[in-house]
Amino acid sequence: GENVEQHPSTLSVQEGDSAVIKCTYSDSASNYFPWYKQELGKRPQLIIDIRSNVGEKKDQRIAVTLNKTAKHFSLHITETQPEDSAVYFCAASRNKFYFGSGTKLNVKP
Amino acid sequence: NAGVTQTPKFQVLKTGQSMTLQCAQDMNHEYMSWYRQDPGMGLRLIHYSVGAGITDQGEVPNGYNVSRSTTEDFPLRLLSAAPSQTSVYFCASSPDRTNTGELFFGEGSRLTVL
């Protein structure tokens, strides 16, 4: 089956700095790559996604890039704010979702 | 719309007991699934369904049963609970049965097996 690896496991940045989280996947047939944000004690919620026919997607301060050849995709958050503090999960899907192990982002005021 | 509703939110079981986690959605989604979340391991798929009467196994199906008799409901059954099943369980649904669309998660059910 698919194997999704996510790095780093924890990330601490100063407010206003950028944060980058990286994921790799093993199944070249995976064609959908979402990112979910989970605040403490809450349910995961989709923040951005990208499909295999697109290389980059932006939504305000959040962007995702996909390199199909290298089988990796990344989440970029610019101008981080304290409310960005949460656990972020990447996932890869062909006919099932496989999630990374998560990155705990801490934005220091 | 209430979205995805899970019950109970918390449950403590003794080893060997059985129980059912309930999941209901009112968005007419065909795809429903169950995940377990353990520290440092992300979300792992237990079972999923692409429509009423259809279920299939995910990554970690052992010890769990599911059924899908209606579009709205997708219960998860633990037949004989084990301490290794202590976890937070999330039900999720999607309007996209091909698994290339947004997952809508319930609030989660925290299960402790003693």
PDB file of C-alpha atoms in Angstrom:
ATOM      1  CA  GLY A   1       0.000   0.000   0.000  1.00  0.00           C
ATOM      2  CA  GLU A   2       0.883   3.692   0.064  1.00  0.00           C
ATOM      3  CA  ASN A   3       3.442   5.044   2.542  1.00  0.00           C
ATOM      4  CA  VAL A   4       3.363   8.736   3.433  1.00  0.00           C
ATOM      5  CA  GLU A   5       6.228  10.249   5.414  1.00  0.00           C
ATOM      6  CA  GLN A   6       5.961  13.721   6.925  1.00  0.00           C
ATOM      7  CA  HIS A   7       8.696  16.008   8.265  1.00  0.00           C
ATOM      8  CA  PRO A   8       9.378  17.640  10.613  1.00  0.00           C
ATOM      9  CA  SER A   9       7.360  16.206  13.494  1.00  0.00           C
ATOM     10  CA  THR A  10       7.550  19.528  15.348  1.00  0.00           C
ATOM     11  CA  LEU A  11       8.202  23.023  14.056  1.00  0.00           C
ATOM     12  CA  SER A  12       8.553  26.208  16.050  1.00  0.00           C
ATOM     13  CA  VAL A  13       8.598  29.606  14.320  1.00  0.00           C
ATOM     14  CA  GLN A  14       8.338  33.229  15.300  1.00  0.00           C
ATOM     15  CA  GLU A  15       5.145  35.071  14.416  1.00  0.00           C
ATOM     16  CA  GLY A  16       5.482  36.536  10.926  1.00  0.00           C
ATOM     17  CA  ASP A  17       7.985  33.940   9.748  1.00  0.00           C
ATOM     18  CA  SER A  18       7.246  31.260   7.137  1.00  0.00           C
ATOM     19  CA  ALA A  19       6.713  27.576   7.880  1.00  0.00           C
ATOM     20  CA  VAL A  20       7.288  24.659   5.506  1.00  0.00           C
ATOM     21  CA  ILE A  21       6.147  21.076   6.042  1.00  0.00           C
ATOM     22  CA  LYS A  22       7.205  18.327   3.660  1.00  0.00           C
ATOM     23  CA  CYS A  23       5.695  14.967   2.733  1.00  0.00           C
ATOM     24  CA  THR A  24       6.812  12.132   0.509  1.00  0.00           C
ATOM     25  CA  TYR A  25       4.678   9.301  -0.860  1.00  0.00           C
ATOM     26  CA  SER A  26       5.477   5.941  -2.408  1.00  0.00           C
ATOM     27  CA  ASP A  27       2.594   5.107  -4.772  1.00  0.00           C
ATOM     28  CA  SER A  28       3.028   6.921  -8.091  1.00  0.00           C
ATOM     29  CA  ALA A  29      -0.671   6.299  -8.823  1.00  0.00           C
ATOM     30  CA  SER A  30      -1.796   8.565  -5.946  1.00  0.00           C
ATOM     31  CA  ASN A  31      -3.585  11.521  -7.496  1.00  0.00           C
ATOM     32  CA  TYR A  32      -4.992  13.652  -4.678  1.00  0.00           C
ATOM     33  CA  PHE A  33      -3.009  15.347  -1.913  1.00  0.00           C
ATOM     34  CA  PRO A  34      -4.911  17.216   0.827  1.00  0.00           C
ATOM     35  CA  TRP A  35      -3.633  18.985   3.931  1.00  0.00           C
ATOM     36  CA  TYR A  36      -5.618  18.978   7.165  1.00  0.00           C
ATOM     37  CA  LYS A  37      -5.267  21.186  10.234  1.00  0.00           C
ATOM     38  CA  GLN A  38      -6.197  19.845  13.653  1.00  0.00           C
ATOM     39  CA  GLU A  39      -6.402  22.157  16.633  1.00  0.00           C
ATOM     40  CA  LEU A  40      -6.044  20.654  20.095  1.00  0.00           C
ATOM     41  CA  GLY A  41      -9.061  18.509  20.947  1.00  0.00           C
ATOM     42  CA  LYS A  42     -10.778  19.286  17.638  1.00  0.00           C
ATOM     43  CA  ARG A  43     -11.534  17.406  14.451  1.00  0.00           C
ATOM     44  CA  PRO A  44      -9.212  17.634  11.409  1.00  0.00           C
ATOM     45  CA  GLN A  45     -10.315  20.196   8.828  1.00  0.00           C
ATOM     46  CA  LEU A  46      -9.207  20.565   5.229  1.00  0.00           C
ATOM     47  CA  ILE A  47      -7.128  23.680   4.590  1.00  0.00           C
ATOM     48  CA  ILE A  48      -5.899  23.114   1.045  1.00  0.00           C
ATOM     49  CA  ASP A  49      -5.564  20.316  -1.494  1.00  0.00           C
ATOM     50  CA  ILE A  50      -3.893  19.656  -4.816  1.00  0.00           C
ATOM     51  CA  ARG A  51      -4.465  17.170  -7.589  1.00  0.00           C
ATOM     52  CA  SER A  52      -1.814  15.362  -9.579  1.00  0.00           C
ATOM     53  CA  ASN A  53      -2.325  17.450 -12.718  1.00  0.00           C
ATOM     54  CA  VAL A  54      -1.394  20.680 -10.888  1.00  0.00           C
ATOM     55  CA  GLY A  55       2.047  21.725  -9.639  1.00  0.00           C
ATOM     56  CA  GLU A  56       1.131  24.517  -7.224  1.00  0.00           C
ATOM     57  CA  LYS A  57      -1.942  25.973  -5.545  1.00  0.00           C
ATOM     58  CA  LYS A  58      -2.315  29.045  -3.341  1.00  0.00           C
ATOM     59  CA  ASP A  59      -5.000  30.257  -0.966  1.00  0.00           C
ATOM     60  CA  GLN A  60      -4.085  33.533   0.733  1.00  0.00           C
ATOM     61  CA  ARG A  61      -1.185  32.721   3.125  1.00  0.00           C
ATOM     62  CA  ILE A  62      -1.198  29.008   2.356  1.00  0.00           C
ATOM     63  CA  ALA A  63       0.323  27.258  -0.649  1.00  0.00           C
ATOM     64  CA  VAL A  64       0.971  23.665  -1.622  1.00  0.00           C
ATOM     65  CA  THR A  65       3.498  22.432  -4.184  1.00  0.00           C
ATOM     66  CA  LEU A  66       3.638  18.996  -5.771  1.00  0.00           C
ATOM     67  CA  ASN A  67       6.579  17.303  -7.477  1.00  0.00           C
ATOM     68  CA  LYS A  68       5.244  14.111  -9.056  1.00  0.00           C
ATOM     69  CA  THR A  69       8.620  13.001 -10.360  1.00  0.00           C
ATOM     70  CA  ALA A  70      10.188  13.106  -6.919  1.00  0.00           C
ATOM     71  CA  LYS A  71       6.925  12.045  -5.244  1.00  0.00           C
ATOM     72  CA  HIS A  72       6.878  14.810  -2.684  1.00  0.00           C
ATOM     73  CA  PHE A  73       4.604  17.706  -1.799  1.00  0.00           C
ATOM     74  CA  SER A  74       4.939  20.567   0.620  1.00  0.00           C
ATOM     75  CA  LEU A  75       2.783  22.984   2.606  1.00  0.00           C
ATOM     76  CA  HIS A  76       3.963  26.581   2.845  1.00  0.00           C
ATOM     77  CA  ILE A  77       2.478  29.026   5.355  1.00  0.00           C
ATOM     78  CA  THR A  78       3.626  32.636   5.091  1.00  0.00           C
ATOM     79  CA  GLU A  79       3.278  35.422   7.670  1.00  0.00           C
ATOM     80  CA  THR A  80       2.455  32.918  10.392  1.00  0.00           C
ATOM     81  CA  GLN A  81       0.099  33.932  13.182  1.00  0.00           C
ATOM     82  CA  PRO A  82      -0.460  32.411  16.645  1.00  0.00           C
ATOM     83  CA  GLU A  83      -3.770  30.951  15.439  1.00  0.00           C
ATOM     84  CA  ASP A  84      -1.805  28.858  12.926  1.00  0.00           C
ATOM     85  CA  SER A  85      -0.537  26.810  15.886  1.00  0.00           C
ATOM     86  CA  ALA A  86      -1.954  23.299  15.412  1.00  0.00           C
ATOM     87  CA  VAL A  87      -1.076  19.846  14.111  1.00  0.00           C
ATOM     88  CA  TYR A  88      -0.956  19.581  10.326  1.00  0.00           C
ATOM     89  CA  PHE A  89      -1.444  16.319   8.436  1.00  0.00           C
ATOM     90  CA  CYS A  90      -0.671  15.594   4.821  1.00  0.00           C
ATOM     91  CA  ALA A  91      -2.370  12.766   2.955  1.00  0.00           C
ATOM     92  CA  ALA A  92      -2.114  10.957  -0.364  1.00  0.00           C
ATOM     93  CA  SER A  93      -5.012   9.193  -2.025  1.00  0.00           C
ATOM     94  CA  ARG A  94      -5.636   6.955  -4.992  1.00  0.00           C
ATOM     95  CA  ASN A  95      -8.637   4.965  -3.806  1.00  0.00           C
ATOM     96  CA  LYS A  96      -7.904   5.250  -0.082  1.00  0.00           C
ATOM     97  CA  PHE A  97      -6.518   8.035   2.063  1.00  0.00           C
ATOM     98  CA  TYR A  98      -3.111   7.527   3.677  1.00  0.00           C
ATOM     99  CA  PHE A  99      -2.079  10.170   6.199  1.00  0.00           C
ATOM    100  CA  GLY A 100       1.315  11.337   7.340  1.00  0.00           C
ATOM    101  CA  SER A 101       2.194  11.218  11.034  1.00  0.00           C
ATOM    102  CA  GLY A 102       1.592  14.943  11.563  1.00  0.00           C
ATOM    103  CA  THR A 103       3.588  18.110  12.268  1.00  0.00           C
ATOM    104  CA  LYS A 104       2.987  20.122  15.418  1.00  0.00           C
ATOM    105  CA  LEU A 105       3.440  23.775  14.492  1.00  0.00           C
ATOM    106  CA  ASN A 106       4.009  26.284  17.269  1.00  0.00           C
ATOM    107  CA  VAL A 107       3.918  29.973  16.341  1.00  0.00           C
ATOM    108  CA  LYS A 108       5.481  32.109  19.063  1.00  0.00           C
ATOM    109  CA  PRO A 109       4.076  35.629  19.506  1.00  0.00           C
TER     110      PRO A 109
ATOM    111  CA  ASN B   1     -27.028  20.460   8.640  1.00  0.00           C
ATOM    112  CA  ALA B   2     -25.512  18.762  11.671  1.00  0.00           C
ATOM    113  CA  GLY B   3     -22.722  17.318   9.487  1.00  0.00           C
ATOM    114  CA  VAL B   4     -21.075  14.171  10.869  1.00  0.00           C
ATOM    115  CA  THR B   5     -22.252  13.142  14.326  1.00  0.00           C
ATOM    116  CA  GLN B   6     -20.404  10.581  16.454  1.00  0.00           C
ATOM    117  CA  THR B   7     -21.497   9.014  19.719  1.00  0.00           C
ATOM    118  CA  PRO B   8     -20.349   8.484  22.371  1.00  0.00           C
ATOM    119  CA  LYS B   9     -17.630  11.129  22.790  1.00  0.00           C
ATOM    120  CA  PHE B  10     -15.955   9.203  25.603  1.00  0.00           C
ATOM    121  CA  GLN B  11     -16.090   5.533  26.581  1.00  0.00           C
ATOM    122  CA  VAL B  12     -14.183   3.311  28.987  1.00  0.00           C
ATOM    123  CA  LEU B  13     -14.300  -0.452  28.427  1.00  0.00           C
ATOM    124  CA  LYS B  14     -12.835  -3.484  30.108  1.00  0.00           C
ATOM    125  CA  THR B  15     -10.844  -5.969  28.075  1.00  0.00           C
ATOM    126  CA  GLY B  16     -13.188  -8.369  26.302  1.00  0.00           C
ATOM    127  CA  GLN B  17     -16.241  -6.114  26.331  1.00  0.00           C
ATOM    128  CA  SER B  18     -18.001  -5.180  23.127  1.00  0.00           C
ATOM    129  CA  MET B  19     -19.365  -1.865  22.012  1.00  0.00           C
ATOM    130  CA  THR B  20     -20.516   0.111  18.982  1.00  0.00           C
ATOM    131  CA  LEU B  21     -19.398   3.592  17.989  1.00  0.00           C
ATOM    132  CA  GLN B  22     -22.168   5.336  16.128  1.00  0.00           C
ATOM    133  CA  CYS B  23     -21.673   7.638  13.142  1.00  0.00           C
ATOM    134  CA  ALA B  24     -24.377   9.478  11.238  1.00  0.00           C
ATOM    135  CA  GLN B  25     -24.229  12.122   8.524  1.00  0.00           C
ATOM    136  CA  ASP B  26     -27.015  14.236   7.068  1.00  0.00           C
ATOM    137  CA  MET B  27     -25.221  15.461   3.941  1.00  0.00           C
ATOM    138  CA  ASN B  28     -26.255  12.537   1.709  1.00  0.00           C
ATOM    139  CA  HIS B  29     -22.601  11.532   1.302  1.00  0.00           C
ATOM    140  CA  GLU B  30     -21.995   8.160  -0.297  1.00  0.00           C
ATOM    141  CA  TYR B  31     -18.498   7.707   1.122  1.00  0.00           C
ATOM    142  CA  MET B  32     -18.035   7.086   4.840  1.00  0.00           C
ATOM    143  CA  SER B  33     -15.012   5.884   6.760  1.00  0.00           C
ATOM    144  CA  TRP B  34     -13.542   5.231  10.183  1.00  0.00           C
ATOM    145  CA  TYR B  35     -10.039   6.252  11.315  1.00  0.00           C
ATOM    146  CA  ARG B  36      -8.127   5.793  14.504  1.00  0.00           C
ATOM    147  CA  GLN B  37      -5.675   8.405  15.710  1.00  0.00           C
ATOM    148  CA  ASP B  38      -2.758   7.440  17.913  1.00  0.00           C
ATOM    149  CA  PRO B  39       0.058   9.745  19.081  1.00  0.00           C
ATOM    150  CA  GLY B  40       2.784  10.094  16.441  1.00  0.00           C
ATOM    151  CA  MET B  41       0.951   7.893  13.940  1.00  0.00           C
ATOM    152  CA  GLY B  42      -1.455  10.195  12.191  1.00  0.00           C
ATOM    153  CA  LEU B  43      -4.827   8.883  11.081  1.00  0.00           C
ATOM    154  CA  ARG B  44      -5.094   5.266  10.021  1.00  0.00           C
ATOM    155  CA  LEU B  45      -8.016   3.939   7.995  1.00  0.00           C
ATOM    156  CA  ILE B  46      -9.958   1.094   9.643  1.00  0.00           C
ATOM    157  CA  HIS B  47     -12.905   0.474   7.297  1.00  0.00           C
ATOM    158  CA  TYR B  48     -14.728   2.428   4.648  1.00  0.00           C
ATOM    159  CA  SER B  49     -17.886   2.326   2.549  1.00  0.00           C
ATOM    160  CA  VAL B  50     -18.685   3.787  -0.868  1.00  0.00           C
ATOM    161  CA  GLY B  51     -22.434   3.320  -0.504  1.00  0.00           C
ATOM    162  CA  ALA B  52     -25.192   1.443   1.275  1.00  0.00           C
ATOM    163  CA  GLY B  53     -24.491  -2.278   1.348  1.00  0.00           C
ATOM    164  CA  ILE B  54     -20.808  -1.870   0.398  1.00  0.00           C
ATOM    165  CA  THR B  55     -17.913  -1.965   2.870  1.00  0.00           C
ATOM    166  CA  ASP B  56     -14.191  -2.622   2.556  1.00  0.00           C
ATOM    167  CA  GLN B  57     -11.117  -2.863   4.753  1.00  0.00           C
ATOM    168  CA  GLY B  58      -8.558  -0.163   5.348  1.00  0.00           C
ATOM    169  CA  GLU B  59      -5.028  -0.332   6.810  1.00  0.00           C
ATOM    170  CA  VAL B  60      -5.942  -1.599  10.290  1.00  0.00           C
ATOM    171  CA  PRO B  61      -9.236  -3.575  10.129  1.00  0.00           C
ATOM    172  CA  ASN B  62      -8.487  -6.370  12.608  1.00  0.00           C
ATOM    173  CA  GLY B  63     -10.755  -6.350  15.659  1.00  0.00           C
ATOM    174  CA  TYR B  64     -13.368  -4.099  14.065  1.00  0.00           C
ATOM    175  CA  ASN B  65     -16.568  -4.734  12.101  1.00  0.00           C
ATOM    176  CA  VAL B  66     -18.728  -2.334  10.130  1.00  0.00           C
ATOM    177  CA  SER B  67     -21.998  -2.375   8.228  1.00  0.00           C
ATOM    178  CA  ARG B  68     -23.761   0.160   6.001  1.00  0.00           C
ATOM    179  CA  SER B  69     -27.489  -0.483   5.820  1.00  0.00           C
ATOM    180  CA  THR B  70     -28.399   3.138   5.058  1.00  0.00           C
ATOM    181  CA  THR B  71     -26.649   6.087   3.409  1.00  0.00           C
ATOM    182  CA  GLU B  72     -26.752   8.029   6.703  1.00  0.00           C
ATOM    183  CA  ASP B  73     -25.286   5.555   9.215  1.00  0.00           C
ATOM    184  CA  PHE B  74     -21.959   3.746   9.488  1.00  0.00           C
ATOM    185  CA  PRO B  75     -21.451   2.106  12.911  1.00  0.00           C
ATOM    186  CA  LEU B  76     -18.121   0.660  14.027  1.00  0.00           C
ATOM    187  CA  ARG B  77     -18.242  -2.439  16.237  1.00  0.00           C
ATOM    188  CA  LEU B  78     -15.565  -3.703  18.590  1.00  0.00           C
ATOM    189  CA  LEU B  79     -16.441  -7.336  19.285  1.00  0.00           C
ATOM    190  CA  SER B  80     -13.902  -8.024  22.051  1.00  0.00           C
ATOM    191  CA  ALA B  81     -12.043  -4.897  23.113  1.00  0.00           C
ATOM    192  CA  ALA B  82      -8.281  -5.015  23.726  1.00  0.00           C
ATOM    193  CA  PRO B  83      -5.989  -2.411  25.344  1.00  0.00           C
ATOM    194  CA  SER B  84      -4.365  -1.918  21.915  1.00  0.00           C
ATOM    195  CA  GLN B  85      -7.676  -0.431  20.744  1.00  0.00           C
ATOM    196  CA  THR B  86      -7.334   2.504  23.136  1.00  0.00           C
ATOM    197  CA  SER B  87      -7.394   5.449  20.752  1.00  0.00           C
ATOM    198  CA  VAL B  88      -9.360   8.377  19.419  1.00  0.00           C
ATOM    199  CA  TYR B  89     -11.727   7.321  16.657  1.00  0.00           C
ATOM    200  CA  PHE B  90     -12.914   9.617  13.892  1.00  0.00           C
ATOM    201  CA  CYS B  91     -15.715   9.019  11.443  1.00  0.00           C
ATOM    202  CA  ALA B  92     -15.480  10.914   8.155  1.00  0.00           C
ATOM    203  CA  SER B  93     -17.686  11.259   5.114  1.00  0.00           C
ATOM    204  CA  SER B  94     -17.208  12.650   1.630  1.00  0.00           C
ATOM    205  CA  PRO B  95     -19.452  13.414  -1.318  1.00  0.00           C
ATOM    206  CA  ASP B  96     -16.721  11.908  -3.528  1.00  0.00           C
ATOM    207  CA  ARG B  97     -16.725   8.122  -3.525  1.00  0.00           C
ATOM    208  CA  THR B  98     -13.463   8.045  -5.493  1.00  0.00           C
ATOM    209  CA  ASN B  99     -11.487   9.345  -2.505  1.00  0.00           C
ATOM    210  CA  THR B 100     -10.362  12.500  -4.250  1.00  0.00           C
ATOM    211  CA  GLY B 101     -12.455  15.001  -2.346  1.00  0.00           C
ATOM    212  CA  GLU B 102     -12.732  16.659   1.037  1.00  0.00           C
ATOM    213  CA  LEU B 103     -13.290  14.490   4.086  1.00  0.00           C
ATOM    214  CA  PHE B 104     -15.746  15.867   6.658  1.00  0.00           C
ATOM    215  CA  PHE B 105     -14.848  14.579  10.107  1.00  0.00           C
ATOM    216  CA  GLY B 106     -16.944  14.007  13.185  1.00  0.00           C
ATOM    217  CA  GLU B 107     -15.801  15.354  16.563  1.00  0.00           C
ATOM    218  CA  GLY B 108     -14.143  12.102  17.548  1.00  0.00           C
ATOM    219  CA  SER B 109     -14.728   9.398  20.164  1.00  0.00           C
ATOM    220  CA  ARG B 110     -12.083   8.772  22.825  1.00  0.00           C
ATOM    221  CA  LEU B 111     -12.014   5.097  23.793  1.00  0.00           C
ATOM    222  CA  THR B 112     -10.022   3.668  26.692  1.00  0.00           C
ATOM    223  CA  VAL B 113      -9.739  -0.100  27.140  1.00  0.00           C
ATOM    224  CA  LEU B 114      -8.547  -1.211  30.561  1.00  0.00           C
TER     225      LEU B 114
END
